[in-house]
N, CA, C and O atoms as a Tripos MOL2 file, in Angstrom:
@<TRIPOS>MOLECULE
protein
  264   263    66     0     0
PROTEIN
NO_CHARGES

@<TRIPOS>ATOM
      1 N          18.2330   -8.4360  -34.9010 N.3       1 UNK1
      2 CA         17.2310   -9.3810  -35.3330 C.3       1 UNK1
      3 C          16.7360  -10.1750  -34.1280 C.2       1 UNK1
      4 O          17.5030  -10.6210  -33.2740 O.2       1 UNK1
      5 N          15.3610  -10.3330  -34.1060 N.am      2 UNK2
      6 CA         14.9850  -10.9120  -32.8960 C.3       2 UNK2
      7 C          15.2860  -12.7380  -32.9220 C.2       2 UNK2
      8 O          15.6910  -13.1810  -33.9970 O.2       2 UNK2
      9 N          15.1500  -13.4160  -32.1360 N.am      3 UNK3
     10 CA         15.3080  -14.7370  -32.2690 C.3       3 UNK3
     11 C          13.5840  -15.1670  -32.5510 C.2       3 UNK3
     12 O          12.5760  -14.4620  -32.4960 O.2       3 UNK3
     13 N          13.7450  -16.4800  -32.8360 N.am      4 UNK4
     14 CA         12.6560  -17.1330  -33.1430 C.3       4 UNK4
     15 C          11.5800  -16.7160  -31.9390 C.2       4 UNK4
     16 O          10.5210  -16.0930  -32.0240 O.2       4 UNK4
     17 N          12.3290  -17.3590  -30.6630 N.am      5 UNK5
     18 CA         11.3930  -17.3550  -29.2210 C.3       5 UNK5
     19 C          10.8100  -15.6040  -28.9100 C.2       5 UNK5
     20 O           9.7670  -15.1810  -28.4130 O.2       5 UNK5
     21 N          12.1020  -14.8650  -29.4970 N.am      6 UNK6
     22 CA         11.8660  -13.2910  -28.7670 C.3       6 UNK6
     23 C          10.1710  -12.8860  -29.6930 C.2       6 UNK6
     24 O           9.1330  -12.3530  -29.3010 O.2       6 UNK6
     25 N          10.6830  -13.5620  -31.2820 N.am      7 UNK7
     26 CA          8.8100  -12.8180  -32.1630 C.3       7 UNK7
     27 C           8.1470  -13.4310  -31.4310 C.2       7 UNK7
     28 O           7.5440  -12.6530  -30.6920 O.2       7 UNK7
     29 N           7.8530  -14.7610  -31.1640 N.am      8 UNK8
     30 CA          6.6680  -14.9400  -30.6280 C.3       8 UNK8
     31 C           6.1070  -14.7040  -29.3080 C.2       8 UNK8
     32 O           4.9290  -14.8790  -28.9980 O.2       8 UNK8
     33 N           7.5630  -14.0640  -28.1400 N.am      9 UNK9
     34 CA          6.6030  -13.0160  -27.3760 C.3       9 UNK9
     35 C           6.6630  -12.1930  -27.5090 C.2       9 UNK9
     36 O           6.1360  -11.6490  -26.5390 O.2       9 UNK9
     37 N           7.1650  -11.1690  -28.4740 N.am     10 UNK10
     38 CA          6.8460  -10.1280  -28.9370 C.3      10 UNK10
     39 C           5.4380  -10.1650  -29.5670 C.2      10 UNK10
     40 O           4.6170   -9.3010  -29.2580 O.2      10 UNK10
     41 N           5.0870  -11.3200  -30.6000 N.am     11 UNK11
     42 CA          3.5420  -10.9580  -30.8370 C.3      11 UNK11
     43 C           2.6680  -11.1390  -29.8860 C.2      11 UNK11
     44 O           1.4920  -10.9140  -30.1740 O.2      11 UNK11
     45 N           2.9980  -11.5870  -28.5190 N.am     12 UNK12
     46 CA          1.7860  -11.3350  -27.7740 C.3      12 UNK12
     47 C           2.0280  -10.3620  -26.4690 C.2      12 UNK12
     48 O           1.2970  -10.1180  -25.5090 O.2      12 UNK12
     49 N           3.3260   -9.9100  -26.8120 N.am     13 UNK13
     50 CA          3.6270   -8.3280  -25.7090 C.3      13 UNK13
     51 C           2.9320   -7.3660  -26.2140 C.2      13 UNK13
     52 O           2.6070   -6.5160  -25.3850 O.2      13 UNK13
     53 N           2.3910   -7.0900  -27.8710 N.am     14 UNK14
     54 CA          1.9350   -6.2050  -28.5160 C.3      14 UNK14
     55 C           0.2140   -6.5790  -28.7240 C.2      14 UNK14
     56 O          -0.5120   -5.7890  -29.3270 O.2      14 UNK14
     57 N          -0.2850   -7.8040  -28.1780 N.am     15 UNK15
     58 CA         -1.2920   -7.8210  -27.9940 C.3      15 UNK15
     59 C          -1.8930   -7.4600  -26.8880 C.2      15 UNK15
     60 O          -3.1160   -7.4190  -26.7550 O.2      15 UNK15
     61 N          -0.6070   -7.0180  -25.5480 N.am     16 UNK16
     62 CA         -1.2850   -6.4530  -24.5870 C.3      16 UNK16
     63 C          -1.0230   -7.4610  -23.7250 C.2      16 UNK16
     64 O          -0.7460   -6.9250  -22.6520 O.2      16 UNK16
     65 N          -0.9470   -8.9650  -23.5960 N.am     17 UNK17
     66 CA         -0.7590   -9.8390  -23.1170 C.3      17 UNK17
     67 C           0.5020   -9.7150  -21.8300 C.2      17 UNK17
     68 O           1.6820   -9.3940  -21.9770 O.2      17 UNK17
     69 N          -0.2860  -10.1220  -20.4560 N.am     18 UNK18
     70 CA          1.3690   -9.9120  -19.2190 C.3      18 UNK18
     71 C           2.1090  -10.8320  -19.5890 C.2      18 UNK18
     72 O           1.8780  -11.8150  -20.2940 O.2      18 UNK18
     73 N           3.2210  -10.4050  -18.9740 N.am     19 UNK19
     74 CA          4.2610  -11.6060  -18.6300 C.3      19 UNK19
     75 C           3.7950  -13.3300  -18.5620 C.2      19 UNK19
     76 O           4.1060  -14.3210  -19.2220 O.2      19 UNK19
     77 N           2.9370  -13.0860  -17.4570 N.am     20 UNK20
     78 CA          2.2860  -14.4810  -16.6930 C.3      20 UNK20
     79 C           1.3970  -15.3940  -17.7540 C.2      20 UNK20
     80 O           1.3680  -16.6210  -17.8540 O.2      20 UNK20
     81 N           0.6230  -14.3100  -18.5740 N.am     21 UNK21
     82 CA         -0.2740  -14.7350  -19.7870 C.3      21 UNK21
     83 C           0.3690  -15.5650  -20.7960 C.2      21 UNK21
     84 O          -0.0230  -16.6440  -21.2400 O.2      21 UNK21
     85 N           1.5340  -14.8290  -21.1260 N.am     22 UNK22
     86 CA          2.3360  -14.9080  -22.1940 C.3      22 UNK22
     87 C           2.8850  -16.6360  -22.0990 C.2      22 UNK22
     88 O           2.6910  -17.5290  -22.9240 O.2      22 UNK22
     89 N           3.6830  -16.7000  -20.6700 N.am     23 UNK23
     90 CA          4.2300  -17.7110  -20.1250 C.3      23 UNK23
     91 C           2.7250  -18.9720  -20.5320 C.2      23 UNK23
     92 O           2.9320  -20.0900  -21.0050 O.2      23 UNK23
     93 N           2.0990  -18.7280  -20.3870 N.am     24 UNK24
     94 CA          0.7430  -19.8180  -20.4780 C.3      24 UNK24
     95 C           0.7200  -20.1110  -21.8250 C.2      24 UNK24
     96 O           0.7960  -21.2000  -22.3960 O.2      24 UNK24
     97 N           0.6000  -18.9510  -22.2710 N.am     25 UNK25
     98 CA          0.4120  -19.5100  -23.7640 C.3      25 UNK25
     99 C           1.7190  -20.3420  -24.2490 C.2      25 UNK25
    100 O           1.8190  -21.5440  -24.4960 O.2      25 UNK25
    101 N           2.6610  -19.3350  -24.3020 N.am     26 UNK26
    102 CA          3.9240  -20.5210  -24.8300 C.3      26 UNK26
    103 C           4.4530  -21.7060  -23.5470 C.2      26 UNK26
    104 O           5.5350  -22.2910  -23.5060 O.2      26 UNK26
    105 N           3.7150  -21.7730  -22.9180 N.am     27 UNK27
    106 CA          4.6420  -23.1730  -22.0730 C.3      27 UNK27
    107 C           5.5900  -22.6200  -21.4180 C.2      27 UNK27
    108 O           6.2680  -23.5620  -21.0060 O.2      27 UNK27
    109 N           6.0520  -21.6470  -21.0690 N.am     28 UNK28
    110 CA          7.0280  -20.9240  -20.5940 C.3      28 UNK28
    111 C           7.0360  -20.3940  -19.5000 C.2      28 UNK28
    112 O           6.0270  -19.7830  -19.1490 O.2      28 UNK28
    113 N           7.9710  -20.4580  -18.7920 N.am     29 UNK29
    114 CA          8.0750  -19.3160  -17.2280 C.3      29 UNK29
    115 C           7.9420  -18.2560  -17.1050 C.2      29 UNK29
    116 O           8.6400  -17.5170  -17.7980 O.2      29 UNK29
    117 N           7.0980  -17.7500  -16.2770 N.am     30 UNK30
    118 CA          7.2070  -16.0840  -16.2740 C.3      30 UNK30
    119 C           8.5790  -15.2120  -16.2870 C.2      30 UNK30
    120 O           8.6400  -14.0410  -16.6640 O.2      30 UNK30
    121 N           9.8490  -16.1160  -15.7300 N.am     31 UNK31
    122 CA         11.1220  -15.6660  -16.0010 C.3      31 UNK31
    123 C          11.8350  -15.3020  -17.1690 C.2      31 UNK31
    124 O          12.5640  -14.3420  -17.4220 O.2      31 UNK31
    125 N          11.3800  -16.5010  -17.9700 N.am     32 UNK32
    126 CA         11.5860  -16.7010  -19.0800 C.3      32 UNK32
    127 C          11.0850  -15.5460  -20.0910 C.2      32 UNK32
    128 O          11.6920  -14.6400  -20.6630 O.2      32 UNK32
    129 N           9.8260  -15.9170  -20.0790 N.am     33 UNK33
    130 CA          9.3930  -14.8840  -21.0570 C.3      33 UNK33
    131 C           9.9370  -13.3540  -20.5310 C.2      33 UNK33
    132 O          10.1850  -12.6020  -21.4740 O.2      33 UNK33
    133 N          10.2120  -12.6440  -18.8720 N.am     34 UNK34
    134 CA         10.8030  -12.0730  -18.7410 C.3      34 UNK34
    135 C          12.4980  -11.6470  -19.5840 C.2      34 UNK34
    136 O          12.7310  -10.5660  -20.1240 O.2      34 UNK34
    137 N          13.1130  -12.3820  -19.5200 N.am     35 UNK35
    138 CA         14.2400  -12.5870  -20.0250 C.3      35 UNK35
    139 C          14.0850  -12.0980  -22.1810 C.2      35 UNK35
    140 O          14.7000  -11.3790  -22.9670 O.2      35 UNK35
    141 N          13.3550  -12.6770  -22.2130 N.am     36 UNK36
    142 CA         12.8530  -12.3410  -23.4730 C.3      36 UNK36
    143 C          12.2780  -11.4180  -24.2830 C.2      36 UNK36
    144 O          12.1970  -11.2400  -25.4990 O.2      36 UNK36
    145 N          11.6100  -10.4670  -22.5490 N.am     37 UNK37
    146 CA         11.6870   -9.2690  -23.4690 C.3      37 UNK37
    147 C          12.4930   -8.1260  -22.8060 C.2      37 UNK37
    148 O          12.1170   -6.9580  -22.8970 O.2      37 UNK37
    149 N          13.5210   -8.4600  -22.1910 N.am     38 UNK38
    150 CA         14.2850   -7.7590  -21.5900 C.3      38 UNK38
    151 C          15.3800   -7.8900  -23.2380 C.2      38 UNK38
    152 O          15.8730   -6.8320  -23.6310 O.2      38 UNK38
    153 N          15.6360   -9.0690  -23.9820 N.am     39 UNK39
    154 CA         16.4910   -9.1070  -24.6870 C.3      39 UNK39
    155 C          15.3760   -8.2540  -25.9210 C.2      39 UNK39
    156 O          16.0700   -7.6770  -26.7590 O.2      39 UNK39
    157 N          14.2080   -8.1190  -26.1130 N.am     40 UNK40
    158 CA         13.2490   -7.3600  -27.0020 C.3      40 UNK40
    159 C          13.8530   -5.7360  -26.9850 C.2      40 UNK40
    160 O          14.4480   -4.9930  -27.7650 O.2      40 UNK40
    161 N          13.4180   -5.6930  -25.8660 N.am     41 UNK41
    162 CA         13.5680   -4.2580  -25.2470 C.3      41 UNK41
    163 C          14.8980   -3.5750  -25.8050 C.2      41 UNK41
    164 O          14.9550   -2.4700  -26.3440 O.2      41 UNK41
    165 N          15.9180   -4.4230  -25.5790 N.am     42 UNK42
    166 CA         17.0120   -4.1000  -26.1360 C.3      42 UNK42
    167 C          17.7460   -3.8210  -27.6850 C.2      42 UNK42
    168 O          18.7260   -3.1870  -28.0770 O.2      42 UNK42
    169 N          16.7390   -4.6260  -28.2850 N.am     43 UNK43
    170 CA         17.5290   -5.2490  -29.6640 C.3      43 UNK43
    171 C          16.5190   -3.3630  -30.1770 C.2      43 UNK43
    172 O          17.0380   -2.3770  -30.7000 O.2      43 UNK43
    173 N          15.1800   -3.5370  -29.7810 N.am     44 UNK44
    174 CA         14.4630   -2.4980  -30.1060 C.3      44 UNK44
    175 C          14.9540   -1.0220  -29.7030 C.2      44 UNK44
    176 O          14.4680   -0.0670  -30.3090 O.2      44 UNK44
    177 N          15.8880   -0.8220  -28.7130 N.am     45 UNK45
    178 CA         16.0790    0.3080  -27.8750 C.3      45 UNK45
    179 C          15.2740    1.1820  -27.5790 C.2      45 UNK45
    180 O          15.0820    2.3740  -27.8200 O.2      45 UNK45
    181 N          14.7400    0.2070  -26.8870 N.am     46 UNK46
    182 CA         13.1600    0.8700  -26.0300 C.3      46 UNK46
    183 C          13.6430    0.3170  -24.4850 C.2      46 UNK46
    184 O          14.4220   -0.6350  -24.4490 O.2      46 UNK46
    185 N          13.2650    0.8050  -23.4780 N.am     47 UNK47
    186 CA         13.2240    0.9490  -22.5950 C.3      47 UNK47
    187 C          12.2870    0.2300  -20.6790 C.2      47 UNK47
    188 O          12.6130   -0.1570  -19.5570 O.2      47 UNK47
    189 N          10.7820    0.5450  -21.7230 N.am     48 UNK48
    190 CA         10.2130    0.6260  -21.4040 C.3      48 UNK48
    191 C           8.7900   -0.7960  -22.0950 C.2      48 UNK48
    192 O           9.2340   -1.4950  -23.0060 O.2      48 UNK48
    193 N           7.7520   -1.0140  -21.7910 N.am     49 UNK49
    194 CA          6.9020   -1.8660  -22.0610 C.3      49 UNK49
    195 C           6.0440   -0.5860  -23.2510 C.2      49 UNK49
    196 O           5.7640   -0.7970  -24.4310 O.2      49 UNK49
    197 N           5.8050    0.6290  -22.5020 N.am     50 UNK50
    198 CA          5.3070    1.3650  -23.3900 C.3      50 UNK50
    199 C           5.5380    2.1700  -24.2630 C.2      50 UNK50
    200 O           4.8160    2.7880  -25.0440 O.2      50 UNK50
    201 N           7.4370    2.1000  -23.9530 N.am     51 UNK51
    202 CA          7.8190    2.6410  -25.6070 C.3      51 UNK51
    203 C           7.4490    1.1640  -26.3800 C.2      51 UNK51
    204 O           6.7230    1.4090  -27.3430 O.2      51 UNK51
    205 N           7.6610    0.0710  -26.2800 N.am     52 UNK52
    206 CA          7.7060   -1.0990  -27.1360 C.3      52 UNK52
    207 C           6.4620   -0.9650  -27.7540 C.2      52 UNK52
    208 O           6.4130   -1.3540  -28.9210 O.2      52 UNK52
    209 N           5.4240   -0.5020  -27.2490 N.am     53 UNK53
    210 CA          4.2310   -0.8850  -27.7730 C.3      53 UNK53
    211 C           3.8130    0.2820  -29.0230 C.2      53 UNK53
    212 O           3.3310    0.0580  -30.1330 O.2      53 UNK53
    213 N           4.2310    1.7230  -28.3250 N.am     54 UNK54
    214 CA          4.2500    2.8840  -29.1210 C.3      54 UNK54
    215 C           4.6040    2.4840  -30.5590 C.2      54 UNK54
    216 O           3.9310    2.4750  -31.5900 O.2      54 UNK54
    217 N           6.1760    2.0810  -30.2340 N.am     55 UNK55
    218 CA          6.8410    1.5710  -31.7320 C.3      55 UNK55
    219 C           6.1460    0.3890  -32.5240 C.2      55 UNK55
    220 O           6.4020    0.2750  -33.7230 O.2      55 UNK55
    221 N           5.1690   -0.6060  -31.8300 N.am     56 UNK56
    222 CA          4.6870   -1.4420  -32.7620 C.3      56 UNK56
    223 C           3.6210   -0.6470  -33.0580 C.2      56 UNK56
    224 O           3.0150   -1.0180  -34.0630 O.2      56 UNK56
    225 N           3.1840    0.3360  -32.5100 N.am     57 UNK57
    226 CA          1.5720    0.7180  -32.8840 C.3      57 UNK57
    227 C           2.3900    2.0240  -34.3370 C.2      57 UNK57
    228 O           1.7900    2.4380  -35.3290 O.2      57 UNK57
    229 N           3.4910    2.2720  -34.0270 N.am     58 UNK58
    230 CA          3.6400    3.3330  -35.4910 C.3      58 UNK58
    231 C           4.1710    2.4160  -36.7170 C.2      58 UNK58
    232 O           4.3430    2.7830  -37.8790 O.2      58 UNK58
    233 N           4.4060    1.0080  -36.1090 N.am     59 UNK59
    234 CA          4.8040    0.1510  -37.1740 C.3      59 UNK59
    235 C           3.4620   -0.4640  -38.0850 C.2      59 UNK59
    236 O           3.3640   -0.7670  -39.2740 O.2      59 UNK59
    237 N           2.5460   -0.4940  -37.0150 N.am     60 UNK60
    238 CA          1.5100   -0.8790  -37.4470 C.3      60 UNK60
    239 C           0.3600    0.4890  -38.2360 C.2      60 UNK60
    240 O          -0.7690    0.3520  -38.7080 O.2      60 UNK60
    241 N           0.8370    1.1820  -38.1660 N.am     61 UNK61
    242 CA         -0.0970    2.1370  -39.0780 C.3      61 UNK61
    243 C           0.8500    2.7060  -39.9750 C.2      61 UNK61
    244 O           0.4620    3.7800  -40.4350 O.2      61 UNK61
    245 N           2.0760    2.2940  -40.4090 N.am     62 UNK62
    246 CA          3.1770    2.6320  -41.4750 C.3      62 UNK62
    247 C           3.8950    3.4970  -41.4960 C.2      62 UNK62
    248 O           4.3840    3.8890  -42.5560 O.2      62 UNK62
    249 N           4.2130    4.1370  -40.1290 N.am     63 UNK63
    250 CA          5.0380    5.5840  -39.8620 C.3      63 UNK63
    251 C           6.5160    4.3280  -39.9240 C.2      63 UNK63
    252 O           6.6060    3.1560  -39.5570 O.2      63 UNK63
    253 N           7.3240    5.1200  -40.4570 N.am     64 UNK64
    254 CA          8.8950    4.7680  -39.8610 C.3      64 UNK64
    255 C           9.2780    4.7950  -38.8370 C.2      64 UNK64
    256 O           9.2800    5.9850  -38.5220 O.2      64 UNK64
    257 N           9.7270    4.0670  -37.8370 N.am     65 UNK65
    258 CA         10.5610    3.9630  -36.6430 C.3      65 UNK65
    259 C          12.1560    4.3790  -37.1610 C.2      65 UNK65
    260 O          12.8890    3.8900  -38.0200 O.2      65 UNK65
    261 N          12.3630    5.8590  -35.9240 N.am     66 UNK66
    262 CA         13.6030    5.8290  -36.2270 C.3      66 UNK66
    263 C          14.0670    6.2390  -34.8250 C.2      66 UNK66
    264 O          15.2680    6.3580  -34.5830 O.2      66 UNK66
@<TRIPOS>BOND
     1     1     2 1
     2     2     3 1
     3     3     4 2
     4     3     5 am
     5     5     6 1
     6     6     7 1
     7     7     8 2
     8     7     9 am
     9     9    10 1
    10    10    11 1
    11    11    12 2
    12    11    13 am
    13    13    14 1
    14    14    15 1
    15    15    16 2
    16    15    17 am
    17    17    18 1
    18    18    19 1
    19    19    20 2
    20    19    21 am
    21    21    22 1
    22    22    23 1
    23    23    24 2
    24    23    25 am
    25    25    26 1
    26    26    27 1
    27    27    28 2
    28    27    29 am
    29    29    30 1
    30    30    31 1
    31    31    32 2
    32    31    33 am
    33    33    34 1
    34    34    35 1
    35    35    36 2
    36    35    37 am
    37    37    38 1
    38    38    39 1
    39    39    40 2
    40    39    41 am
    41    41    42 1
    42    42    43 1
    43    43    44 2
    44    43    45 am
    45    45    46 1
    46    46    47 1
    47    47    48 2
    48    47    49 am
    49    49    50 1
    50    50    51 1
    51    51    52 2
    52    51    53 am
    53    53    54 1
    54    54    55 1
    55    55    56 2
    56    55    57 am
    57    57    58 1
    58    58    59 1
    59    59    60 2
    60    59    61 am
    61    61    62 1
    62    62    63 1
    63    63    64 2
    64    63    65 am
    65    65    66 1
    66    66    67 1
    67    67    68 2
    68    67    69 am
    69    69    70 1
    70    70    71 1
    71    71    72 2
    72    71    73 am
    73    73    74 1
    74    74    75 1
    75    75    76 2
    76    75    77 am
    77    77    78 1
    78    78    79 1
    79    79    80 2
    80    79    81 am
    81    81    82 1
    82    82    83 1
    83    83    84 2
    84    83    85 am
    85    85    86 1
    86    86    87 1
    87    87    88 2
    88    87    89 am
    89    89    90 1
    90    90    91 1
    91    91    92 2
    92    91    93 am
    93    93    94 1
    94    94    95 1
    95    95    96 2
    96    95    97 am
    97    97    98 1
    98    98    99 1
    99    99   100 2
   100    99   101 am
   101   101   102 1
   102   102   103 1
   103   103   104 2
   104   103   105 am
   105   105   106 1
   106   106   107 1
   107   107   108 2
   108   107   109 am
   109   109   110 1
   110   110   111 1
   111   111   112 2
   112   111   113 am
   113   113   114 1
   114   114   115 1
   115   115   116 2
   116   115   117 am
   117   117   118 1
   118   118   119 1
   119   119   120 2
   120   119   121 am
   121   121   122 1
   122   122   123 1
   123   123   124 2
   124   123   125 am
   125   125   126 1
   126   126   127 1
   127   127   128 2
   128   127   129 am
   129   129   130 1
   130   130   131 1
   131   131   132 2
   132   131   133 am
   133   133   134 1
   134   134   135 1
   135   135   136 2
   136   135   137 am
   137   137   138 1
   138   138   139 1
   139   139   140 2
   140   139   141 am
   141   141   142 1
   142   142   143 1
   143   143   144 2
   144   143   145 am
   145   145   146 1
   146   146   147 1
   147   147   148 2
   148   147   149 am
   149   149   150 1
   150   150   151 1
   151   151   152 2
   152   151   153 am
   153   153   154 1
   154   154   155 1
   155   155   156 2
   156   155   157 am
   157   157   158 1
   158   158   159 1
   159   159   160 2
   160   159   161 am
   161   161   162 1
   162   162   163 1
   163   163   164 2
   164   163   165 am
   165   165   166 1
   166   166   167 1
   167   167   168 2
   168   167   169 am
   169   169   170 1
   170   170   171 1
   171   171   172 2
   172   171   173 am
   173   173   174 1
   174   174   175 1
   175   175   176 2
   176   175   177 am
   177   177   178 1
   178   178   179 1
   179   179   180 2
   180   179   181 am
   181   181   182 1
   182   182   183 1
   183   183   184 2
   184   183   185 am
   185   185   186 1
   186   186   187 1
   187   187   188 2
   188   187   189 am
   189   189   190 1
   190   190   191 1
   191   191   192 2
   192   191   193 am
   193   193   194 1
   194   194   195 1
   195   195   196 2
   196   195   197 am
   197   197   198 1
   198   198   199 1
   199   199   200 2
   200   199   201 am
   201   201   202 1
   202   202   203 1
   203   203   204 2
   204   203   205 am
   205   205   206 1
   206   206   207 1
   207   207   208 2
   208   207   209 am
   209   209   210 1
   210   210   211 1
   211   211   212 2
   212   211   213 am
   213   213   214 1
   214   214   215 1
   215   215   216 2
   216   215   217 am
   217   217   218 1
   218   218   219 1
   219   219   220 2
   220   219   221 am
   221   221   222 1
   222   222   223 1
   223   223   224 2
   224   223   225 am
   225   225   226 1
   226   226   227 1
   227   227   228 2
   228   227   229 am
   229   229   230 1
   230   230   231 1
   231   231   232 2
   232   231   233 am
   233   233   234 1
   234   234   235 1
   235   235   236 2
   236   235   237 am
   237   237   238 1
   238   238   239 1
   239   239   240 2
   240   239   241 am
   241   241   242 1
   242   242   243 1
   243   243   244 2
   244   243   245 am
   245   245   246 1
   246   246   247 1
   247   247   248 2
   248   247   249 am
   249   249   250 1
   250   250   251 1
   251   251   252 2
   252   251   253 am
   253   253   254 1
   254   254   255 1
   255   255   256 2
   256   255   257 am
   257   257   258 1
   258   258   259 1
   259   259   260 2
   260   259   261 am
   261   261   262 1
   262   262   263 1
   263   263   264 2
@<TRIPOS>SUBSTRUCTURE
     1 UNK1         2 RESIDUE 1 A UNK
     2 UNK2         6 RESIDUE 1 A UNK
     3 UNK3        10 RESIDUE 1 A UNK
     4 UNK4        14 RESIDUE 1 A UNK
     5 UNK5        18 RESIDUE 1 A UNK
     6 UNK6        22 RESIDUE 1 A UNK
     7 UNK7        26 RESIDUE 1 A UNK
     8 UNK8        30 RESIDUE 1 A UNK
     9 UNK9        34 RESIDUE 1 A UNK
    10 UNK10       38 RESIDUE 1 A UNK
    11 UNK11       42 RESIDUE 1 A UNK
    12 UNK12       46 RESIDUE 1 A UNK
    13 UNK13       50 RESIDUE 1 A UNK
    14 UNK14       54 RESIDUE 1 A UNK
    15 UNK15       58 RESIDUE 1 A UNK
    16 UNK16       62 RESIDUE 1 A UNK
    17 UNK17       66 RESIDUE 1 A UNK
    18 UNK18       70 RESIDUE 1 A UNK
    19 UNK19       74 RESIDUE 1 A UNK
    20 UNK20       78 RESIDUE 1 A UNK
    21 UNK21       82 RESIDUE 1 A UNK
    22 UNK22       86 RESIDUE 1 A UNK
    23 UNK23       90 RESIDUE 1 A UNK
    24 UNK24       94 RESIDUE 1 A UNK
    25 UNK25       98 RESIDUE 1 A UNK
    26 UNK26      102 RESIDUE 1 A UNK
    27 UNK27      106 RESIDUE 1 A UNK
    28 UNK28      110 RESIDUE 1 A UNK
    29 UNK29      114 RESIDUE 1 A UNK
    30 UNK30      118 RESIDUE 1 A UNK
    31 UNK31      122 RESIDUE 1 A UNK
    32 UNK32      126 RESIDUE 1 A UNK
    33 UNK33      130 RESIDUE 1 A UNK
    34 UNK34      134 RESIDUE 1 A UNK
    35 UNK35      138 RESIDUE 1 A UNK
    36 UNK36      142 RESIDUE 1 A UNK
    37 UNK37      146 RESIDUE 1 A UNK
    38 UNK38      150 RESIDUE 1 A UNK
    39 UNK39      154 RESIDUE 1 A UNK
    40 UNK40      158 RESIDUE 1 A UNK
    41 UNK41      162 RESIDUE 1 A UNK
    42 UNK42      166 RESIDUE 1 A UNK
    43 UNK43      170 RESIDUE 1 A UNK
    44 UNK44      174 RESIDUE 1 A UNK
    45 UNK45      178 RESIDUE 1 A UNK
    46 UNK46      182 RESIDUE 1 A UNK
    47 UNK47      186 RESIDUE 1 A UNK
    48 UNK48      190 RESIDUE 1 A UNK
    49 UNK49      194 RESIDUE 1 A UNK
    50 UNK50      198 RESIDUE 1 A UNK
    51 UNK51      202 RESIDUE 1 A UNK
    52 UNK52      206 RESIDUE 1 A UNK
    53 UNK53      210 RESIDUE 1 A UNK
    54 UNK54      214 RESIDUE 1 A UNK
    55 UNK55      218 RESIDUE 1 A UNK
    56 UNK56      222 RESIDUE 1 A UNK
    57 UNK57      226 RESIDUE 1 A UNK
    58 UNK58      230 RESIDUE 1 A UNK
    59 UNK59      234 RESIDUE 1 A UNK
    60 UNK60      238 RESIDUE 1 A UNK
    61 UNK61      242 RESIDUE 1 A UNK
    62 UNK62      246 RESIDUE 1 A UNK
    63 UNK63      250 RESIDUE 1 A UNK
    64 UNK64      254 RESIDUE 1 A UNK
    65 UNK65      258 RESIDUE 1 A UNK
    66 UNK66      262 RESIDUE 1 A UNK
């Protein structure tokens, strides 16, 4: 389960949004939000920025993630 802080950069890692962006919007350090989706990445077992996105884009058109 993600934490409170991890959804809300998760909803704007899946908008495409960098690191640096992200940090702006929430008030946050680019470290930080680093850190955050390093713990994303994980909880998801994805790897990568563009498996993460793959999996929200099959979440978002109703395929199952497995």
């Amino acid at each position: 389960t993600l934490s409170p802080a991890e959804l809300r950069v998760w909803e704007l890692l899946k908008s495409r949004m960098t690191l640096s962006e992200i940090g702006e919007a929430l008030f946050l350090s680019r470290e930080t939000v680093k850190t955050h989706t390093v713990a994303i990445y994980r909880k998801l077992r994805v790897s990568s920025r563009r498996e993460a996105q793959e999996l929200a884009d099959s979440w978002s058109s109703g395929q199952q993630a497995g």
